[in-house]
Amino acid sequence: MMRAVSWILVVAVGIGIGALVWSFAPRTLPLSPSAPLTLSLMIPPQPPPTMRVGVLHTGLMRSRGLFAYRGGDAGERVFGMDVVIVEHPQGTLLFDAGFGRRLHEHLRTIPWLMRLLSAVELQAPVVDQLVDASIAPASIDGVVLTHAHWDHVSGLDDLPGVPVWINQAELDFIRSGHPATRLARELGERDYRIYAFDGPPYWGFDASHDVFGDGSVVLVPAGGHTPGSTIAFIHAPDGRSYALIGDLAWQREGVDLPAERPWLLRKLVDGDDARVREVLVRLHLLQRAMPQLVIVPAHDRRVMQRLPPARHDEALHRGHPA
Ligand SMILES: [Zn+2]
C-alpha cells in the first residue's frame, strides 16, 4: 500500500515538474482580436513644436529571457528600470518613477521568490537625474503610473509633493491591501490626481484620456497585468510616436511574437492572464498596421535606448537611432 502511494506521489511530482517546464516552451498567441482595429483618430495629434520626450535610466535588473516570455532563452537579459519624461508647454510629466535612493529598503517589500529571480542594480535615482538635467523636481506636474507595482513607484519616495496621476481602478488596487502594491502604500498618502477615461475609443482600446487636449499624450485603459494598467501613447513633434505599455510585456518579443509570460511568472505578477493575452494580440496587430510606432515595454532597455536622453541637445544628438 505504502509503495503504491509512493509511486503515485512520484508520478504526480513528475507531472507537475513536466508541466512547469512545458509552460516555458515557445508558444505564440493566436491572432484573433475581439474587436476590429480602427486606426483613424477623431482628432489627429498636434504636438506643440517645443514638446520634448526623453528617457532616464534609473536602474536595471539582471534576469533571463526565458522569464520574460514563452520561448525566451536562458541567456542573461537586462531589464531596464526607466522613466520617460515629457516636457510639454502645459506641463512636465514623468511616466513611472523608476528607482529611488532607498531602493534597498524598498526591495524588502517584494516577495522572496521575486527577489530570488532577479539581481537589481541602482544606476542613478530619478531625482538625482532630474537635477543633473537641470529640471527642478518640484517643477514636475505629475508622475503618471502605468501601474502601481514597486519598481514603478520606488522613485516617488524622493519626489514628495509631486502629484501622482492614476485611474480609479489602480488606486483601488493600491488601497485593497494587495501585497503587490505594498510599497505604494508604505510610501504614504500621496497627492493622487484621479483621471477618467473620458474620451473616445483609441486604436482598439475602449476609451481614452487626452492629457493636454492636443492628442500629444493619450492614456488608454489596458488592465490585465493590474486592474488599472494603462498604456500611454505619446506623439512627439519630430513625428515619432511611442506606446508606453508598462508591464503588459516585459520585453518586446512579448508583442512581436506575440507571446505571454510563462505560467509561473504570470501567477506571480499578472492579475488577469486572459486580458493580458488579449492586449498583447491587440498591440501586435497595431504594430503590424503601424510599423513606425515604437512599442515600449517598461523593462526593455533595448527599446528604451531608442528614446532620446532627457534634455538632450538636438545638435549633439542629431542622427540618434530612431
Ligand atoms: Zn515592472
PDB file of C-alpha atoms and ligand atoms in Angstrom:
ATOM      1  CA  MET A   1       0.000   0.000   0.000  1.00  0.00           C
ATOM      2  CA  MET A   2       2.745   2.423   1.076  1.00  0.00           C
ATOM      3  CA  ARG A   3       4.667   1.507  -2.052  1.00  0.00           C
ATOM      4  CA  ALA A   4       1.683   2.336  -4.281  1.00  0.00           C
ATOM      5  CA  VAL A   5       1.191   5.688  -2.532  1.00  0.00           C
ATOM      6  CA  SER A   6       4.906   6.497  -3.016  1.00  0.00           C
ATOM      7  CA  TRP A   7       4.669   5.731  -6.735  1.00  0.00           C
ATOM      8  CA  ILE A   8       1.577   7.879  -7.115  1.00  0.00           C
ATOM      9  CA  LEU A   9       3.434  10.732  -5.392  1.00  0.00           C
ATOM     10  CA  VAL A  10       6.495  10.321  -7.631  1.00  0.00           C
ATOM     11  CA  VAL A  11       4.313  10.332 -10.770  1.00  0.00           C
ATOM     12  CA  ALA A  12       2.338  13.378  -9.532  1.00  0.00           C
ATOM     13  CA  VAL A  13       5.519  15.335  -8.773  1.00  0.00           C
ATOM     14  CA  GLY A  14       6.954  14.305 -12.155  1.00  0.00           C
ATOM     15  CA  ILE A  15       3.832  15.513 -13.972  1.00  0.00           C
ATOM     16  CA  GLY A  16       3.954  18.785 -12.008  1.00  0.00           C
ATOM     17  CA  ILE A  17       7.605  19.418 -12.910  1.00  0.00           C
ATOM     18  CA  GLY A  18       6.919  18.456 -16.537  1.00  0.00           C
ATOM     19  CA  ALA A  19       4.000  20.898 -16.722  1.00  0.00           C
ATOM     20  CA  LEU A  20       6.120  23.685 -15.209  1.00  0.00           C
ATOM     21  CA  VAL A  21       8.935  23.105 -17.733  1.00  0.00           C
ATOM     22  CA  TRP A  22       6.391  22.938 -20.594  1.00  0.00           C
ATOM     23  CA  SER A  23       4.994  26.330 -19.500  1.00  0.00           C
ATOM     24  CA  PHE A  24       8.339  27.901 -20.520  1.00  0.00           C
ATOM     25  CA  ALA A  25       8.258  26.322 -24.009  1.00  0.00           C
ATOM     26  CA  PRO A  26       7.764  28.596 -27.049  1.00  0.00           C
ATOM     27  CA  ARG A  27       4.113  29.247 -27.818  1.00  0.00           C
ATOM     28  CA  THR A  28       2.785  32.222 -29.700  1.00  0.00           C
ATOM     29  CA  LEU A  29      -0.690  33.596 -29.099  1.00  0.00           C
ATOM     30  CA  PRO A  30      -3.404  33.091 -31.751  1.00  0.00           C
ATOM     31  CA  LEU A  31      -4.232  36.306 -33.606  1.00  0.00           C
ATOM     32  CA  SER A  32      -7.953  36.771 -33.061  1.00  0.00           C
ATOM     33  CA  PRO A  33      -8.808  40.275 -31.870  1.00  0.00           C
ATOM     34  CA  SER A  34     -12.096  40.560 -30.031  1.00  0.00           C
ATOM     35  CA  ALA A  35     -12.886  43.899 -31.691  1.00  0.00           C
ATOM     36  CA  PRO A  36     -11.882  45.396 -35.054  1.00  0.00           C
ATOM     37  CA  LEU A  37      -8.884  47.714 -35.030  1.00  0.00           C
ATOM     38  CA  THR A  38      -9.755  51.259 -36.088  1.00  0.00           C
ATOM     39  CA  LEU A  39      -6.695  53.308 -36.881  1.00  0.00           C
ATOM     40  CA  SER A  40      -8.288  56.623 -37.799  1.00  0.00           C
ATOM     41  CA  LEU A  41      -8.352  59.054 -34.884  1.00  0.00           C
ATOM     42  CA  MET A  42     -11.126  61.583 -34.437  1.00  0.00           C
ATOM     43  CA  ILE A  43      -8.545  64.306 -33.808  1.00  0.00           C
ATOM     44  CA  PRO A  44      -5.065  63.804 -35.280  1.00  0.00           C
ATOM     45  CA  PRO A  45      -2.288  64.559 -32.767  1.00  0.00           C
ATOM     46  CA  GLN A  46      -0.960  68.110 -32.848  1.00  0.00           C
ATOM     47  CA  PRO A  47       2.071  68.146 -30.546  1.00  0.00           C
ATOM     48  CA  PRO A  48       3.481  71.638 -29.979  1.00  0.00           C
ATOM     49  CA  PRO A  49       6.901  72.131 -31.609  1.00  0.00           C
ATOM     50  CA  THR A  50       8.612  72.727 -28.241  1.00  0.00           C
ATOM     51  CA  MET A  51       7.394  69.474 -26.680  1.00  0.00           C
ATOM     52  CA  ARG A  52      10.247  67.124 -25.733  1.00  0.00           C
ATOM     53  CA  VAL A  53      10.319  63.419 -24.956  1.00  0.00           C
ATOM     54  CA  GLY A  54      13.256  61.841 -23.133  1.00  0.00           C
ATOM     55  CA  VAL A  55      14.283  58.873 -21.034  1.00  0.00           C
ATOM     56  CA  LEU A  56      16.094  58.460 -17.704  1.00  0.00           C
ATOM     57  CA  HIS A  57      17.703  55.085 -16.942  1.00  0.00           C
ATOM     58  CA  THR A  58      17.429  54.714 -13.151  1.00  0.00           C
ATOM     59  CA  GLY A  59      18.434  51.110 -12.686  1.00  0.00           C
ATOM     60  CA  LEU A  60      18.342  47.604 -14.002  1.00  0.00           C
ATOM     61  CA  MET A  61      17.611  44.035 -13.103  1.00  0.00           C
ATOM     62  CA  ARG A  62      19.614  41.114 -14.470  1.00  0.00           C
ATOM     63  CA  SER A  63      17.250  38.316 -15.368  1.00  0.00           C
ATOM     64  CA  ARG A  64      16.764  35.756 -18.166  1.00  0.00           C
ATOM     65  CA  GLY A  65      14.862  35.924 -21.438  1.00  0.00           C
ATOM     66  CA  LEU A  66      13.016  32.739 -20.505  1.00  0.00           C
ATOM     67  CA  PHE A  67      11.335  34.542 -17.604  1.00  0.00           C
ATOM     68  CA  ALA A  68      10.152  37.384 -19.852  1.00  0.00           C
ATOM     69  CA  TYR A  69       8.120  35.496 -22.471  1.00  0.00           C
ATOM     70  CA  ARG A  70       7.371  31.946 -23.578  1.00  0.00           C
ATOM     71  CA  GLY A  71      10.270  30.811 -25.723  1.00  0.00           C
ATOM     72  CA  GLY A  72      12.847  33.236 -24.308  1.00  0.00           C
ATOM     73  CA  ASP A  73      16.367  31.834 -23.956  1.00  0.00           C
ATOM     74  CA  ALA A  74      18.344  31.170 -20.787  1.00  0.00           C
ATOM     75  CA  GLY A  75      20.907  33.881 -21.508  1.00  0.00           C
ATOM     76  CA  GLU A  76      21.153  36.987 -19.327  1.00  0.00           C
ATOM     77  CA  ARG A  77      18.658  39.705 -20.209  1.00  0.00           C
ATOM     78  CA  VAL A  78      18.846  43.245 -18.839  1.00  0.00           C
ATOM     79  CA  PHE A  79      15.514  44.581 -17.604  1.00  0.00           C
ATOM     80  CA  GLY A  80      15.763  48.381 -17.507  1.00  0.00           C
ATOM     81  CA  MET A  81      14.063  50.425 -14.799  1.00  0.00           C
ATOM     82  CA  ASP A  82      13.423  53.543 -16.808  1.00  0.00           C
ATOM     83  CA  VAL A  83      11.413  56.741 -16.612  1.00  0.00           C
ATOM     84  CA  VAL A  84      10.071  58.619 -19.632  1.00  0.00           C
ATOM     85  CA  ILE A  85       9.790  62.395 -19.330  1.00  0.00           C
ATOM     86  CA  VAL A  86       7.539  64.568 -21.463  1.00  0.00           C
ATOM     87  CA  GLU A  87       8.137  68.323 -21.333  1.00  0.00           C
ATOM     88  CA  HIS A  88       5.079  69.998 -22.828  1.00  0.00           C
ATOM     89  CA  PRO A  89       4.299  73.722 -22.702  1.00  0.00           C
ATOM     90  CA  GLN A  90       1.301  72.874 -20.495  1.00  0.00           C
ATOM     91  CA  GLY A  91       3.310  70.800 -18.028  1.00  0.00           C
ATOM     92  CA  THR A  92       6.092  68.308 -17.398  1.00  0.00           C
ATOM     93  CA  LEU A  93       5.142  64.702 -16.744  1.00  0.00           C
ATOM     94  CA  LEU A  94       7.105  61.613 -15.789  1.00  0.00           C
ATOM     95  CA  PHE A  95       5.843  58.206 -16.814  1.00  0.00           C
ATOM     96  CA  ASP A  96       6.578  55.894 -13.878  1.00  0.00           C
ATOM     97  CA  ALA A  97       9.108  56.808 -11.213  1.00  0.00           C
ATOM     98  CA  GLY A  98      11.841  54.178 -11.626  1.00  0.00           C
ATOM     99  CA  PHE A  99      14.177  53.555  -8.713  1.00  0.00           C
ATOM    100  CA  GLY A 100      14.591  55.871  -5.750  1.00  0.00           C
ATOM    101  CA  ARG A 101      17.529  56.458  -3.394  1.00  0.00           C
ATOM    102  CA  ARG A 102      16.180  53.997  -0.806  1.00  0.00           C
ATOM    103  CA  LEU A 103      15.883  51.161  -3.326  1.00  0.00           C
ATOM    104  CA  HIS A 104      17.426  48.622  -0.972  1.00  0.00           C
ATOM    105  CA  GLU A 105      14.803  49.315   1.682  1.00  0.00           C
ATOM    106  CA  HIS A 106      12.093  49.151  -0.973  1.00  0.00           C
ATOM    107  CA  LEU A 107      13.312  45.723  -2.089  1.00  0.00           C
ATOM    108  CA  ARG A 108      12.308  44.307   1.285  1.00  0.00           C
ATOM    109  CA  THR A 109       8.667  44.859   0.363  1.00  0.00           C
ATOM    110  CA  ILE A 110       8.698  42.394  -2.551  1.00  0.00           C
ATOM    111  CA  PRO A 111       8.039  38.632  -2.384  1.00  0.00           C
ATOM    112  CA  TRP A 112      11.139  36.464  -1.712  1.00  0.00           C
ATOM    113  CA  LEU A 113      10.672  34.486  -4.942  1.00  0.00           C
ATOM    114  CA  MET A 114      10.823  37.702  -6.991  1.00  0.00           C
ATOM    115  CA  ARG A 115      13.989  38.724  -5.138  1.00  0.00           C
ATOM    116  CA  LEU A 116      15.492  35.318  -5.816  1.00  0.00           C
ATOM    117  CA  LEU A 117      14.788  35.507  -9.552  1.00  0.00           C
ATOM    118  CA  SER A 118      16.382  38.885 -10.070  1.00  0.00           C
ATOM    119  CA  ALA A 119      19.525  40.866  -9.274  1.00  0.00           C
ATOM    120  CA  VAL A 120      18.783  44.571  -9.026  1.00  0.00           C
ATOM    121  CA  GLU A 121      21.234  47.454  -9.541  1.00  0.00           C
ATOM    122  CA  LEU A 122      20.656  51.143  -8.895  1.00  0.00           C
ATOM    123  CA  GLN A 123      22.147  53.294 -11.684  1.00  0.00           C
ATOM    124  CA  ALA A 124      21.057  56.770 -10.551  1.00  0.00           C
ATOM    125  CA  PRO A 125      17.843  57.634  -8.698  1.00  0.00           C
ATOM    126  CA  VAL A 126      15.321  59.576 -10.754  1.00  0.00           C
ATOM    127  CA  VAL A 127      15.510  62.691  -8.539  1.00  0.00           C
ATOM    128  CA  ASP A 128      19.290  62.972  -8.992  1.00  0.00           C
ATOM    129  CA  GLN A 129      18.990  62.586 -12.744  1.00  0.00           C
ATOM    130  CA  LEU A 130      16.377  65.348 -12.915  1.00  0.00           C
ATOM    131  CA  VAL A 131      18.707  67.676 -11.039  1.00  0.00           C
ATOM    132  CA  ASP A 132      21.589  66.721 -13.358  1.00  0.00           C
ATOM    133  CA  ALA A 133      19.383  67.561 -16.355  1.00  0.00           C
ATOM    134  CA  SER A 134      18.583  70.992 -14.798  1.00  0.00           C
ATOM    135  CA  ILE A 135      14.964  70.026 -14.211  1.00  0.00           C
ATOM    136  CA  ALA A 136      13.765  71.068 -10.738  1.00  0.00           C
ATOM    137  CA  PRO A 137      11.960  68.074  -9.173  1.00  0.00           C
ATOM    138  CA  ALA A 138       9.351  70.478  -7.764  1.00  0.00           C
ATOM    139  CA  SER A 139       8.554  71.609 -11.306  1.00  0.00           C
ATOM    140  CA  ILE A 140       7.253  68.152 -12.260  1.00  0.00           C
ATOM    141  CA  ASP A 141       3.494  68.434 -12.665  1.00  0.00           C
ATOM    142  CA  GLY A 142       2.804  64.763 -12.214  1.00  0.00           C
ATOM    143  CA  VAL A 143       4.046  61.197 -12.323  1.00  0.00           C
ATOM    144  CA  VAL A 144       1.722  59.122 -14.492  1.00  0.00           C
ATOM    145  CA  LEU A 145       1.835  55.493 -13.340  1.00  0.00           C
ATOM    146  CA  THR A 146       1.496  52.739 -15.937  1.00  0.00           C
ATOM    147  CA  HIS A 147       0.672  50.689 -12.808  1.00  0.00           C
ATOM    148  CA  ALA A 148       1.471  50.668  -9.110  1.00  0.00           C
ATOM    149  CA  HIS A 149       3.962  47.797  -8.705  1.00  0.00           C
ATOM    150  CA  TRP A 150       7.030  48.519  -6.553  1.00  0.00           C
ATOM    151  CA  ASP A 151       9.543  49.010  -9.387  1.00  0.00           C
ATOM    152  CA  HIS A 152       7.378  51.770 -10.891  1.00  0.00           C
ATOM    153  CA  VAL A 153       6.809  53.722  -7.666  1.00  0.00           C
ATOM    154  CA  SER A 154      10.154  53.485  -5.805  1.00  0.00           C
ATOM    155  CA  GLY A 155      11.351  56.861  -7.160  1.00  0.00           C
ATOM    156  CA  LEU A 156       8.208  58.619  -5.828  1.00  0.00           C
ATOM    157  CA  ASP A 157       9.881  58.411  -2.421  1.00  0.00           C
ATOM    158  CA  ASP A 158      12.276  61.230  -3.436  1.00  0.00           C
ATOM    159  CA  LEU A 159       9.586  63.353  -5.099  1.00  0.00           C
ATOM    160  CA  PRO A 160       7.469  64.462  -2.134  1.00  0.00           C
ATOM    161  CA  GLY A 161       4.580  66.692  -3.068  1.00  0.00           C
ATOM    162  CA  VAL A 162       4.692  65.756  -6.753  1.00  0.00           C
ATOM    163  CA  PRO A 163       1.175  64.666  -7.760  1.00  0.00           C
ATOM    164  CA  VAL A 164       0.671  61.054  -8.831  1.00  0.00           C
ATOM    165  CA  TRP A 165      -1.669  60.622 -11.788  1.00  0.00           C
ATOM    166  CA  ILE A 166      -3.673  57.439 -11.541  1.00  0.00           C
ATOM    167  CA  ASN A 167      -7.033  55.989 -12.553  1.00  0.00           C
ATOM    168  CA  GLN A 168      -9.611  54.845 -10.021  1.00  0.00           C
ATOM    169  CA  ALA A 169      -9.103  51.116 -10.720  1.00  0.00           C
ATOM    170  CA  GLU A 170      -5.385  51.312  -9.909  1.00  0.00           C
ATOM    171  CA  LEU A 171      -5.929  53.485  -6.841  1.00  0.00           C
ATOM    172  CA  ASP A 172      -8.471  50.932  -5.596  1.00  0.00           C
ATOM    173  CA  PHE A 173      -5.814  48.247  -6.226  1.00  0.00           C
ATOM    174  CA  ILE A 174      -3.350  50.146  -4.001  1.00  0.00           C
ATOM    175  CA  ARG A 175      -5.950  50.630  -1.283  1.00  0.00           C
ATOM    176  CA  SER A 176      -7.139  46.998  -1.471  1.00  0.00           C
ATOM    177  CA  GLY A 177      -4.118  45.939   0.593  1.00  0.00           C
ATOM    178  CA  HIS A 178      -2.856  43.636  -2.200  1.00  0.00           C
ATOM    179  CA  PRO A 179       0.751  42.562  -1.450  1.00  0.00           C
ATOM    180  CA  ALA A 180       1.915  43.686  -4.932  1.00  0.00           C
ATOM    181  CA  THR A 181       1.134  47.309  -4.020  1.00  0.00           C
ATOM    182  CA  ARG A 182       2.687  47.244  -0.548  1.00  0.00           C
ATOM    183  CA  LEU A 183       5.441  49.730  -1.419  1.00  0.00           C
ATOM    184  CA  ALA A 184       2.917  52.202  -2.889  1.00  0.00           C
ATOM    185  CA  ARG A 185       1.096  52.137   0.463  1.00  0.00           C
ATOM    186  CA  GLU A 186       4.274  52.318   2.528  1.00  0.00           C
ATOM    187  CA  LEU A 187       5.358  55.473   0.683  1.00  0.00           C
ATOM    188  CA  GLY A 188       2.490  57.176   2.499  1.00  0.00           C
ATOM    189  CA  GLU A 189      -0.531  59.147   1.382  1.00  0.00           C
ATOM    190  CA  ARG A 190       0.196  60.903  -1.915  1.00  0.00           C
ATOM    191  CA  ASP A 191      -1.418  63.728  -3.815  1.00  0.00           C
ATOM    192  CA  TYR A 192      -3.315  61.380  -6.123  1.00  0.00           C
ATOM    193  CA  ARG A 193      -4.897  63.028  -9.161  1.00  0.00           C
ATOM    194  CA  ILE A 194      -7.526  60.693 -10.496  1.00  0.00           C
ATOM    195  CA  TYR A 195      -8.147  60.923 -14.221  1.00  0.00           C
ATOM    196  CA  ALA A 196     -11.078  59.324 -16.017  1.00  0.00           C
ATOM    197  CA  PHE A 197     -11.048  57.639 -19.423  1.00  0.00           C
ATOM    198  CA  ASP A 198     -13.490  60.218 -20.682  1.00  0.00           C
ATOM    199  CA  GLY A 199     -12.522  60.220 -24.349  1.00  0.00           C
ATOM    200  CA  PRO A 200     -13.451  58.084 -27.370  1.00  0.00           C
ATOM    201  CA  PRO A 201     -12.075  54.631 -28.272  1.00  0.00           C
ATOM    202  CA  TYR A 202      -8.464  54.810 -29.375  1.00  0.00           C
ATOM    203  CA  TRP A 203      -6.601  52.348 -31.626  1.00  0.00           C
ATOM    204  CA  GLY A 204      -8.531  49.321 -30.466  1.00  0.00           C
ATOM    205  CA  PHE A 205      -8.906  50.359 -26.826  1.00  0.00           C
ATOM    206  CA  ASP A 206     -12.362  51.113 -25.430  1.00  0.00           C
ATOM    207  CA  ALA A 207     -11.778  54.661 -24.177  1.00  0.00           C
ATOM    208  CA  SER A 208      -9.055  57.274 -23.783  1.00  0.00           C
ATOM    209  CA  HIS A 209      -7.898  60.314 -21.863  1.00  0.00           C
ATOM    210  CA  ASP A 210      -6.260  63.143 -23.828  1.00  0.00           C
ATOM    211  CA  VAL A 211      -3.917  64.700 -21.256  1.00  0.00           C
ATOM    212  CA  PHE A 212      -3.193  68.059 -22.907  1.00  0.00           C
ATOM    213  CA  GLY A 213      -6.180  68.252 -25.263  1.00  0.00           C
ATOM    214  CA  ASP A 214      -3.951  68.239 -28.366  1.00  0.00           C
ATOM    215  CA  GLY A 215      -3.624  64.481 -28.847  1.00  0.00           C
ATOM    216  CA  SER A 216       0.088  64.513 -27.999  1.00  0.00           C
ATOM    217  CA  VAL A 217      -0.309  62.333 -24.889  1.00  0.00           C
ATOM    218  CA  VAL A 218      -3.234  59.935 -24.740  1.00  0.00           C
ATOM    219  CA  LEU A 219      -3.836  57.367 -21.994  1.00  0.00           C
ATOM    220  CA  VAL A 220      -5.899  54.231 -22.606  1.00  0.00           C
ATOM    221  CA  PRO A 221      -7.086  51.529 -20.183  1.00  0.00           C
ATOM    222  CA  ALA A 222      -5.375  48.164 -20.665  1.00  0.00           C
ATOM    223  CA  GLY A 223      -5.877  46.266 -17.399  1.00  0.00           C
ATOM    224  CA  GLY A 224      -4.699  42.659 -17.256  1.00  0.00           C
ATOM    225  CA  HIS A 225      -1.335  42.998 -15.539  1.00  0.00           C
ATOM    226  CA  THR A 226      -3.037  45.045 -12.802  1.00  0.00           C
ATOM    227  CA  PRO A 227      -6.668  46.257 -12.728  1.00  0.00           C
ATOM    228  CA  GLY A 228      -5.743  49.808 -13.779  1.00  0.00           C
ATOM    229  CA  SER A 229      -2.735  49.124 -16.035  1.00  0.00           C
ATOM    230  CA  THR A 230      -2.517  51.957 -18.532  1.00  0.00           C
ATOM    231  CA  ILE A 231      -0.905  52.465 -21.933  1.00  0.00           C
ATOM    232  CA  ALA A 232       0.373  55.950 -22.810  1.00  0.00           C
ATOM    233  CA  PHE A 233       0.537  56.922 -26.482  1.00  0.00           C
ATOM    234  CA  ILE A 234       2.985  59.782 -26.968  1.00  0.00           C
ATOM    235  CA  HIS A 235       3.271  61.673 -30.255  1.00  0.00           C
ATOM    236  CA  ALA A 236       6.391  63.839 -30.453  1.00  0.00           C
ATOM    237  CA  PRO A 237       6.733  66.879 -32.742  1.00  0.00           C
ATOM    238  CA  ASP A 238       9.535  65.147 -34.712  1.00  0.00           C
ATOM    239  CA  GLY A 239       6.905  62.693 -35.977  1.00  0.00           C
ATOM    240  CA  ARG A 240       7.909  59.807 -33.714  1.00  0.00           C
ATOM    241  CA  SER A 241       5.183  58.007 -31.790  1.00  0.00           C
ATOM    242  CA  TYR A 242       5.606  55.767 -28.786  1.00  0.00           C
ATOM    243  CA  ALA A 243       3.306  53.424 -26.880  1.00  0.00           C
ATOM    244  CA  LEU A 244       4.437  53.035 -23.275  1.00  0.00           C
ATOM    245  CA  ILE A 245       2.874  49.703 -22.400  1.00  0.00           C
ATOM    246  CA  GLY A 246       4.116  49.293 -18.825  1.00  0.00           C
ATOM    247  CA  ASP A 247       4.487  45.615 -17.929  1.00  0.00           C
ATOM    248  CA  LEU A 248       1.893  44.144 -20.308  1.00  0.00           C
ATOM    249  CA  ALA A 249       5.068  42.664 -21.801  1.00  0.00           C
ATOM    250  CA  TRP A 250       8.467  42.885 -20.127  1.00  0.00           C
ATOM    251  CA  GLN A 251      10.428  42.587 -23.360  1.00  0.00           C
ATOM    252  CA  ARG A 252       9.479  43.491 -26.917  1.00  0.00           C
ATOM    253  CA  GLU A 253       9.182  39.833 -28.025  1.00  0.00           C
ATOM    254  CA  GLY A 254       6.007  39.698 -25.914  1.00  0.00           C
ATOM    255  CA  VAL A 255       4.382  41.933 -28.543  1.00  0.00           C
ATOM    256  CA  ASP A 256       6.477  40.986 -31.598  1.00  0.00           C
ATOM    257  CA  LEU A 257       5.708  37.237 -31.442  1.00  0.00           C
ATOM    258  CA  PRO A 258       3.259  37.747 -29.574  1.00  0.00           C
ATOM    259  CA  ALA A 259       3.894  35.574 -26.506  1.00  0.00           C
ATOM    260  CA  GLU A 260       2.792  35.748 -22.897  1.00  0.00           C
ATOM    261  CA  ARG A 261       4.917  35.203 -19.809  1.00  0.00           C
ATOM    262  CA  PRO A 262       5.450  31.603 -18.632  1.00  0.00           C
ATOM    263  CA  TRP A 263       2.838  30.298 -16.213  1.00  0.00           C
ATOM    264  CA  LEU A 264       4.982  30.710 -13.078  1.00  0.00           C
ATOM    265  CA  LEU A 265       5.639  34.374 -13.809  1.00  0.00           C
ATOM    266  CA  ARG A 266       2.021  35.047 -14.758  1.00  0.00           C
ATOM    267  CA  LYS A 267       0.929  33.644 -11.418  1.00  0.00           C
ATOM    268  CA  LEU A 268       3.473  35.852  -9.648  1.00  0.00           C
ATOM    269  CA  VAL A 269       2.690  39.155 -11.363  1.00  0.00           C
ATOM    270  CA  ASP A 270      -0.440  39.182 -13.537  1.00  0.00           C
ATOM    271  CA  GLY A 271      -3.937  39.799 -12.212  1.00  0.00           C
ATOM    272  CA  ASP A 272      -5.823  38.596 -15.308  1.00  0.00           C
ATOM    273  CA  ASP A 273      -3.845  36.477 -17.807  1.00  0.00           C
ATOM    274  CA  ALA A 274      -6.670  36.315 -20.354  1.00  0.00           C
ATOM    275  CA  ARG A 275      -6.824  40.117 -20.541  1.00  0.00           C
ATOM    276  CA  VAL A 276      -3.017  40.334 -20.880  1.00  0.00           C
ATOM    277  CA  ARG A 277      -3.211  37.917 -23.839  1.00  0.00           C
ATOM    278  CA  GLU A 278      -5.968  39.986 -25.449  1.00  0.00           C
ATOM    279  CA  VAL A 279      -3.946  43.210 -25.101  1.00  0.00           C
ATOM    280  CA  LEU A 280      -0.744  41.593 -26.420  1.00  0.00           C
ATOM    281  CA  VAL A 281      -2.592  40.439 -29.552  1.00  0.00           C
ATOM    282  CA  ARG A 282      -4.124  43.893 -29.971  1.00  0.00           C
ATOM    283  CA  LEU A 283      -0.697  45.555 -29.664  1.00  0.00           C
ATOM    284  CA  HIS A 284       0.813  43.032 -32.079  1.00  0.00           C
ATOM    285  CA  LEU A 285      -1.839  43.884 -34.695  1.00  0.00           C
ATOM    286  CA  LEU A 286      -1.390  47.601 -34.042  1.00  0.00           C
ATOM    287  CA  GLN A 287       2.370  47.239 -34.587  1.00  0.00           C
ATOM    288  CA  ARG A 288       1.765  45.385 -37.869  1.00  0.00           C
ATOM    289  CA  ALA A 289      -0.566  48.135 -39.069  1.00  0.00           C
ATOM    290  CA  MET A 290       1.762  50.934 -37.888  1.00  0.00           C
ATOM    291  CA  PRO A 291       5.383  49.770 -38.164  1.00  0.00           C
ATOM    292  CA  GLN A 292       6.623  53.280 -37.352  1.00  0.00           C
ATOM    293  CA  LEU A 293       5.018  53.203 -33.863  1.00  0.00           C
ATOM    294  CA  VAL A 294       7.644  52.328 -31.221  1.00  0.00           C
ATOM    295  CA  ILE A 295       6.054  49.979 -28.688  1.00  0.00           C
ATOM    296  CA  VAL A 296       7.966  50.413 -25.441  1.00  0.00           C
ATOM    297  CA  PRO A 297       7.736  47.743 -22.731  1.00  0.00           C
ATOM    298  CA  ALA A 298       8.714  49.377 -19.426  1.00  0.00           C
ATOM    299  CA  HIS A 299      11.637  46.987 -18.879  1.00  0.00           C
ATOM    300  CA  ASP A 300      13.065  46.554 -22.375  1.00  0.00           C
ATOM    301  CA  ARG A 301      16.282  48.559 -22.220  1.00  0.00           C
ATOM    302  CA  ARG A 302      16.942  47.897 -25.946  1.00  0.00           C
ATOM    303  CA  VAL A 303      13.758  49.780 -26.830  1.00  0.00           C
ATOM    304  CA  MET A 304      14.123  52.469 -24.138  1.00  0.00           C
ATOM    305  CA  GLN A 305      17.533  53.311 -25.617  1.00  0.00           C
ATOM    306  CA  ARG A 306      15.772  54.345 -28.812  1.00  0.00           C
ATOM    307  CA  LEU A 307      14.274  57.324 -26.955  1.00  0.00           C
ATOM    308  CA  PRO A 308      16.459  60.431 -26.704  1.00  0.00           C
ATOM    309  CA  PRO A 309      18.055  61.110 -23.318  1.00  0.00           C
ATOM    310  CA  ALA A 310      16.247  63.702 -21.182  1.00  0.00           C
ATOM    311  CA  ARG A 311      17.083  67.326 -22.067  1.00  0.00           C
ATOM    312  CA  HIS A 312      19.320  66.298 -24.900  1.00  0.00           C
ATOM    313  CA  ASP A 313      20.929  68.830 -27.163  1.00  0.00           C
ATOM    314  CA  GLU A 314      19.383  68.430 -30.620  1.00  0.00           C
ATOM    315  CA  ALA A 315      22.616  69.469 -32.362  1.00  0.00           C
ATOM    316  CA  LEU A 316      24.669  66.893 -30.455  1.00  0.00           C
ATOM    317  CA  HIS A 317      22.204  64.080 -30.871  1.00  0.00           C
ATOM    318  CA  ARG A 318      21.200  64.562 -34.481  1.00  0.00           C
ATOM    319  CA  GLY A 319      21.216  61.136 -36.035  1.00  0.00           C
ATOM    320  CA  HIS A 320      20.156  59.393 -32.839  1.00  0.00           C
ATOM    321  CA  PRO A 321      18.751  55.991 -33.874  1.00  0.00           C
ATOM    322  CA  ALA A 322      15.010  56.164 -34.475  1.00  0.00           C
TER     323      ALA A 322
HETATM  324 ZN    ZN B   1       7.690  46.462 -13.640  1.00  0.00          ZN
END
